[in-house]
PDB file of C-alpha atoms in Angstrom:
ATOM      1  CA  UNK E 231     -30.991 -84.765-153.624  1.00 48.00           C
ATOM      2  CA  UNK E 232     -27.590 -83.804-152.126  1.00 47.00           C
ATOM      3  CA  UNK E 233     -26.649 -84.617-148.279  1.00 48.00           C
ATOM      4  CA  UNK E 234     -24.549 -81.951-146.394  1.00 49.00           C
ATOM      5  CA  UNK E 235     -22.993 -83.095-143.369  1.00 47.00           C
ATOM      6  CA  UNK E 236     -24.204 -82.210-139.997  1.00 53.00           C
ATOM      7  CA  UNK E 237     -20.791 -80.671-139.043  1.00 45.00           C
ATOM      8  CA  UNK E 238     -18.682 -79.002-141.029  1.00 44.00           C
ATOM      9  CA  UNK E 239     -15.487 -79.813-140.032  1.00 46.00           C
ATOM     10  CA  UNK E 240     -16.199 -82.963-141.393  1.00 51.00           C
ATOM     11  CA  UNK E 241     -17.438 -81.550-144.801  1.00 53.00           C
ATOM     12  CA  UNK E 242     -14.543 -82.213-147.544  1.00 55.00           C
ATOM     13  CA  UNK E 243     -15.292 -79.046-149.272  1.00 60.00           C
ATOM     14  CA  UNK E 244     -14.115 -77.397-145.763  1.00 66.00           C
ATOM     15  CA  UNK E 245     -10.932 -79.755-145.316  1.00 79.00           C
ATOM     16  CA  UNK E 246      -9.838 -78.861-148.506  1.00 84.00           C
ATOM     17  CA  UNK E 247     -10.367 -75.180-148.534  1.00 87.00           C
ATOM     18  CA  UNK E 248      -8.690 -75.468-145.386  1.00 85.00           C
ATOM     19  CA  UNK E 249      -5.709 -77.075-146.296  1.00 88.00           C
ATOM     20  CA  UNK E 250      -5.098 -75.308-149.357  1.00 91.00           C
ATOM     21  CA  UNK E 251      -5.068 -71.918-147.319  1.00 91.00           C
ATOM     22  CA  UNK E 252      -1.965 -73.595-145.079  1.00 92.00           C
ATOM     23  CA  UNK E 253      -0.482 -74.412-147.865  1.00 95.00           C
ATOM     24  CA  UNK E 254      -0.326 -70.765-149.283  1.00 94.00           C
ATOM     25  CA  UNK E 255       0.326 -69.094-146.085  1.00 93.00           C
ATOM     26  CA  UNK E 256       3.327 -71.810-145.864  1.00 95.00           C
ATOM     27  CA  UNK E 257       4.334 -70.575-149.711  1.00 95.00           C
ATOM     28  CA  UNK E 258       3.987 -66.855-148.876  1.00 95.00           C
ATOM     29  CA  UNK E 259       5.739 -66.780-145.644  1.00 95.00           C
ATOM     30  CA  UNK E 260       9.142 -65.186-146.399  1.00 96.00           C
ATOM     31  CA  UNK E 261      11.061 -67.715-144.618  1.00 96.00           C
ATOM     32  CA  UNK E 262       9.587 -70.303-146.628  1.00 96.00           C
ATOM     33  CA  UNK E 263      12.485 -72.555-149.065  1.00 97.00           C
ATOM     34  CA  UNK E 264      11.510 -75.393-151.282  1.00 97.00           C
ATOM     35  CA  UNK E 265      12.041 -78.261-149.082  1.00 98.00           C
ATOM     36  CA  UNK E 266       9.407 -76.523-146.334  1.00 97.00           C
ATOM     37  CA  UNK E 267       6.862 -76.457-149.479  1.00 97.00           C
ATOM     38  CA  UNK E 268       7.431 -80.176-149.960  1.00 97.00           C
ATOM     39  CA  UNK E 269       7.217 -81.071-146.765  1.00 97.00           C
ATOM     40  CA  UNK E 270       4.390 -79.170-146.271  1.00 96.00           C
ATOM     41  CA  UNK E 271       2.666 -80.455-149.545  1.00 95.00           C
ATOM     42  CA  UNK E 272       2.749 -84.058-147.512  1.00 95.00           C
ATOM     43  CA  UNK E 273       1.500 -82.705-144.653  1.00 94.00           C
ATOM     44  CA  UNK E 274      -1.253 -81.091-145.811  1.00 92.00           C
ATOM     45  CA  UNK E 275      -2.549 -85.063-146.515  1.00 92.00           C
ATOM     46  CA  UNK E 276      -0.765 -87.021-144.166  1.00 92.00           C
ATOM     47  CA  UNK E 277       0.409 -86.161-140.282  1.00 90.00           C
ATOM     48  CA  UNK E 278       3.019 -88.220-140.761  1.00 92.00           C
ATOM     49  CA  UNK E 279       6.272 -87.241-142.611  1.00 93.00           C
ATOM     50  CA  UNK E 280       9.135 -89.652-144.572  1.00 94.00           C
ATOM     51  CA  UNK E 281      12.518 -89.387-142.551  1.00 94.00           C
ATOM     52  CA  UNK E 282      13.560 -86.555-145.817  1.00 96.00           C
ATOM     53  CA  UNK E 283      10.916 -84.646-144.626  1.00 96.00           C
ATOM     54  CA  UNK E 284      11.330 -84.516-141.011  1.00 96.00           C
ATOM     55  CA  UNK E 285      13.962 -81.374-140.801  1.00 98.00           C
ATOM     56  CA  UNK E 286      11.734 -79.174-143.201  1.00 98.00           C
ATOM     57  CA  UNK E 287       8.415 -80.234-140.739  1.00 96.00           C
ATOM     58  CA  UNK E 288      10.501 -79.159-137.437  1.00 97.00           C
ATOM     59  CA  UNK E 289      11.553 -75.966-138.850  1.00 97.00           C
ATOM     60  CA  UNK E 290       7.762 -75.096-140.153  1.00 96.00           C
ATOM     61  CA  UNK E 291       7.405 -76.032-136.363  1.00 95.00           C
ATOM     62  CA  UNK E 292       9.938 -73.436-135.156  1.00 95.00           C
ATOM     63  CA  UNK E 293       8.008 -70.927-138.119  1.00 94.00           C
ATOM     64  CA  UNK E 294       5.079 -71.305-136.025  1.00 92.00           C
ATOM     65  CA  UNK E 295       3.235 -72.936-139.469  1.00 94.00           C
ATOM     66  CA  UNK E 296       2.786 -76.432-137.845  1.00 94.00           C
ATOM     67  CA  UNK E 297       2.612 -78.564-134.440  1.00 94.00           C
ATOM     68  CA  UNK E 298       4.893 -81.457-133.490  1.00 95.00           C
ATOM     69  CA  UNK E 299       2.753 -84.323-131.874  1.00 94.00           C
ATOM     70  CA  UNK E 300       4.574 -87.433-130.153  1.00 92.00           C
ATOM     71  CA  UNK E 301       2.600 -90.050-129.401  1.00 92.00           C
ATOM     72  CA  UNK E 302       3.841 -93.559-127.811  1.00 91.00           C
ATOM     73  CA  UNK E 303       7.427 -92.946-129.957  1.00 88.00           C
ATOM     74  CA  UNK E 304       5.266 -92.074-133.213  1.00 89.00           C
ATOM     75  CA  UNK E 305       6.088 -88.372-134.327  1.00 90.00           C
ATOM     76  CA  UNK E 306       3.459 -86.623-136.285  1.00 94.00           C
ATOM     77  CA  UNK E 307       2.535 -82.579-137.452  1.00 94.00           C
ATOM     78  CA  UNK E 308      -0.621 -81.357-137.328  1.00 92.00           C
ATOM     79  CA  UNK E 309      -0.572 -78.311-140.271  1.00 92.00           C
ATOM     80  CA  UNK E 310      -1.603 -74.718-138.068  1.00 88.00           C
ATOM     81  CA  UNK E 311      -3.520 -71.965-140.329  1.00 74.00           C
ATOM     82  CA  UNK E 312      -2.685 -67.951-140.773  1.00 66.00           C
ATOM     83  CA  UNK E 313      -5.522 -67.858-138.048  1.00 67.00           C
ATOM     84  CA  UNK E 314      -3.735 -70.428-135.361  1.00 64.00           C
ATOM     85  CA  UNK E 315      -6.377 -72.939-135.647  1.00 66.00           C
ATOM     86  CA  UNK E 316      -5.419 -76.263-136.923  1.00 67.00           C
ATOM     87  CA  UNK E 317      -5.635 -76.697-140.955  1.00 61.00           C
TER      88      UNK E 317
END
């Protein structure tokens, strides 16, 4: 017998679907160069990025692909789908 969760958005199944559509909408967005793919490729599993990563992250930022978060000093990105909602 197989459990679902309750909500969705906690459902893996959803998470991953989820980030794998950011993660071609960051590919197919004609602005898009290699180092935005890797940063995004870390992003899609971790809100935090390696120092390397942090000038790809703010320019997916600028590209309207991903939100910059600063809490107490800590910097983080929070991926943003083709639909605005957060991957």
């Amino acid at each position: 017998m197989s459990h679902a969760p309750e909500d969705p958005a906690e459902d893996p199944t959803n998470t991953d679907d989820a980030r794998q559509r950011w993660l071609s909408a960051v590919a197919a967005d004609p602005r898009t160069r290699p180092q935005h793919c890797a940063a995004a490729e870390v992003l899609a599993h971790e809100p935090q990025v390696p120092d390397e990563h942090v000038p790809a992250a703010e320019e997916l930022v600028q590209m309207g692909l991903a939100w910059r978060n600063e809490l107490e000093g800590v910097l983080s990105y929070t991926p943003i789908d083709p639909a605005g909602k957060p991957a």
